[in-house]
Structures are given as C-alpha cells and as structure tokens.
C-alpha positions in Angstrom: -72.4 -19.1 -10.9 -73.1 -18.3 -14.3 -69.6 -15.8 -15.0 -68.0 -19.4 -13.2 -70.0 -20.9 -16.2 -69.1 -18.9 -19.6 -65.4 -18.7 -17.9 -65.3 -22.3 -17.7 -66.4 -22.4 -21.8 -64.3 -20.1 -22.7 -61.8 -21.9 -21.5 -62.7 -24.9 -23.5 -64.1 -23.0 -27.4 -62.8 -20.2 -26.7 -63.2 -16.3 -26.7 -67.5 -15.9 -25.7 -68.4 -13.2 -28.8 -71.1 -11.9 -28.7 -70.5 -9.6 -24.9 -73.3 -9.6 -23.0 -74.8 -13.1 -21.7 -77.6 -12.5 -20.0 -80.3 -15.2 -18.0 -84.3 -14.4 -18.6 -86.8 -16.7 -16.1 -90.4 -16.8 -18.0 -93.2 -17.8 -16.5 -94.3 -21.3 -16.1 -96.0 -22.0 -19.1 -92.4 -21.6 -20.9 -92.7 -26.0 -22.4 -88.2 -26.1 -22.8 -85.8 -26.1 -20.2 -83.4 -23.5 -22.0 -83.8 -21.1 -25.2 -80.4 -19.5 -26.1 -79.7 -16.6 -28.4 -77.1 -14.5 -29.1 -76.6 -12.9 -25.9 -79.4 -14.6 -23.7 -80.9 -17.5 -23.1 -84.9 -18.4 -22.0 -84.4 -20.1 -18.6 -88.2 -21.7 -17.1 -88.5 -21.4 -13.5 -88.4 -24.8 -12.8 -84.2 -24.3 -12.8 -83.7 -22.6 -10.0 -83.8 -24.8 -7.2 -80.6 -23.5 -5.5 -78.5 -26.5 -5.4 -77.0 -26.0 -9.0 -78.6 -29.5 -10.0 -79.8 -28.0 -13.1 -76.1 -26.4 -13.8 -75.7 -28.4 -16.6 -78.8 -26.8 -19.0 -77.0 -23.5 -17.9 -74.5 -24.7 -19.1 -75.8 -26.3 -22.1 -77.8 -22.6 -23.5 -73.8 -21.3 -22.8 -72.4 -24.2 -25.1 -75.1 -23.2 -27.8 -73.5 -19.9 -28.1 -69.9 -21.1 -30.6 -72.5 -24.3 -31.0 -76.0 -23.2 -32.2 -75.3 -19.4 -32.6 -71.6 -18.7 -33.7 -71.8 -22.2 -36.3 -74.5 -24.2 -36.9 -76.0 -26.4 -39.0 -77.7 -25.7 -42.9 -81.6 -27.1 -42.4 -83.0 -28.9 -38.7 -82.3 -32.0 -40.6 -79.4 -31.5 -40.2 -80.5 -30.6 -36.4 -78.2 -33.1 -34.8 -74.8 -32.1 -35.6 -75.6 -28.6 -33.7 -77.2 -30.3 -30.2 -74.4 -33.3 -30.6 -71.5 -30.5 -30.4 -73.4 -28.8 -28.3 -73.1 -31.7 -25.7 -70.4 -32.3 -26.3 -69.1 -28.9 -24.8 -71.3 -28.9 -22.6 -69.3 -31.9 -20.4 -66.1 -30.6 -21.3 -67.5 -27.3 -19.2 -68.3 -29.4 -16.7 -65.6 -30.9 -16.3 -63.3 -27.7 -15.8 -66.3 -26.6 -13.2 -65.7 -29.3 -11.0 -62.1 -29.8 -11.2 -62.1 -26.4 -10.6 -64.8 -26.6 -8.3 -62.6 -30.0 -6.4 -59.2 -31.0 -8.7 -59.1 -34.4 -10.6 -63.3 -35.1 -10.5 -63.6 -33.1 -13.6 -63.1 -36.2 -16.0 -65.2 -38.0 -13.5 -68.2 -35.8 -13.7 -68.2 -35.7 -17.8 -67.4 -40.0 -18.1 -70.9 -39.6 -15.8 -73.1 -37.4 -17.8 -71.8 -39.9 -20.9 -73.4 -42.2 -18.8 -76.8 -40.5 -18.5 -76.6 -39.4 -21.2 -76.8 -42.6 -22.7 -78.9 -43.9 -20.7 -81.7 -40.9 -21.4 -81.8 -42.5 -24.8 -82.0 -46.0 -24.5 -85.0 -44.4 -23.0 -86.1 -43.0 -24.9 -85.9 -45.7 -27.8 -87.4 -47.7 -25.8 -90.9 -46.0 -25.2 -90.8 -44.4 -29.2 -89.6 -47.7 -30.6 -85.8 -48.4 -31.9 -88.6 -48.3 -36.0 -90.2 -44.7 -34.9 -88.6 -42.1 -37.1 -88.3 -39.5 -34.5 -85.8 -41.7 -33.0 -83.0 -42.3 -36.2 -79.9 -39.8 -36.3 -81.4 -37.9 -39.0 -84.3 -37.1 -38.9 -86.4 -36.9 -41.9 -88.9 -33.8 -42.1 -91.0 -34.0 -45.1 -93.8 -33.3 -43.5 -93.2 -33.0 -40.0 -93.2 -30.0 -38.2 -89.3 -29.8 -36.6 -90.6 -28.5 -33.6 -92.4 -32.3 -33.2 -89.6 -33.6 -34.1 -86.7 -32.2 -31.6 -89.0 -31.7 -28.6 
C-alpha cells in the first residue's frame, strides 16, 4: 500500500519531512493521473485498478515529495529537471518495492521501467515530430502556456 511506497521512498531518498501523506480521489473529470502537493496527492479514480498495476503513478507522486515539493526548478523552462529527477526516484522506489516483494527482482523491474520510458519517449517524438518545439528537453515557453507544453 501507500505506506510501503513511502517507506521505500524514505529508504532511497531520506526522511519524509511533510508529516502526514494522503491520497484524495477526485471525480473522473480530473485530467491527470495524479497531482502532488505536500502531504496530499490528488488522483484520478482510474488509479483504483485493484491489481496494483498503477503503483508507479503513486510512487511518482510520492517521489515529488522530495523532487518537486522539497527541491524544485526555478521556473517552468526547467520543469524537465523536476520530472527527470522524479522519474529517477520513482524507479528507485519501484526497485525497492520489488526487492521487498521478491528479493533479487528489483533491478529487473527498474530496467523494465527504463525501457518502457524510452519507448514512450520515442513514440511521443514520432507522434509530435522531431522538429516540434514541445519535444525539446528545454522547452522555450515564450508565448506558450506551460500546461499546454507539459500535459
């Protein structure tokens, strides 16, 4: 459960400094998988799969407790740092969870998550186009709503 994810996160990132951590399930119209805040993450009801197949989303949002809420980028143009470090930490958390559930499997789980991420990146670049300015690592936001760029 969530407590296990938080414990795994503390093992790789240090003490959780926000005190309490809760998830709040919002109506189906909530447009994101999750949106973290200190102490509380808003989640879409689609995360309630019942088979733990979406635990990575909760791990990602918990990871933001360190990389996003505790330390963050100076402005939206460097949002990639926030998400990059969060994905790195998310995968370290997934490794810890897998090793706890079945010792010795964590690295394979982490590597599979890396591969999935790489394939997702390649697909997004293919769909949006290599020359689309929104596929750049450091997006120029002059005249662009950050919500359009990062959603």
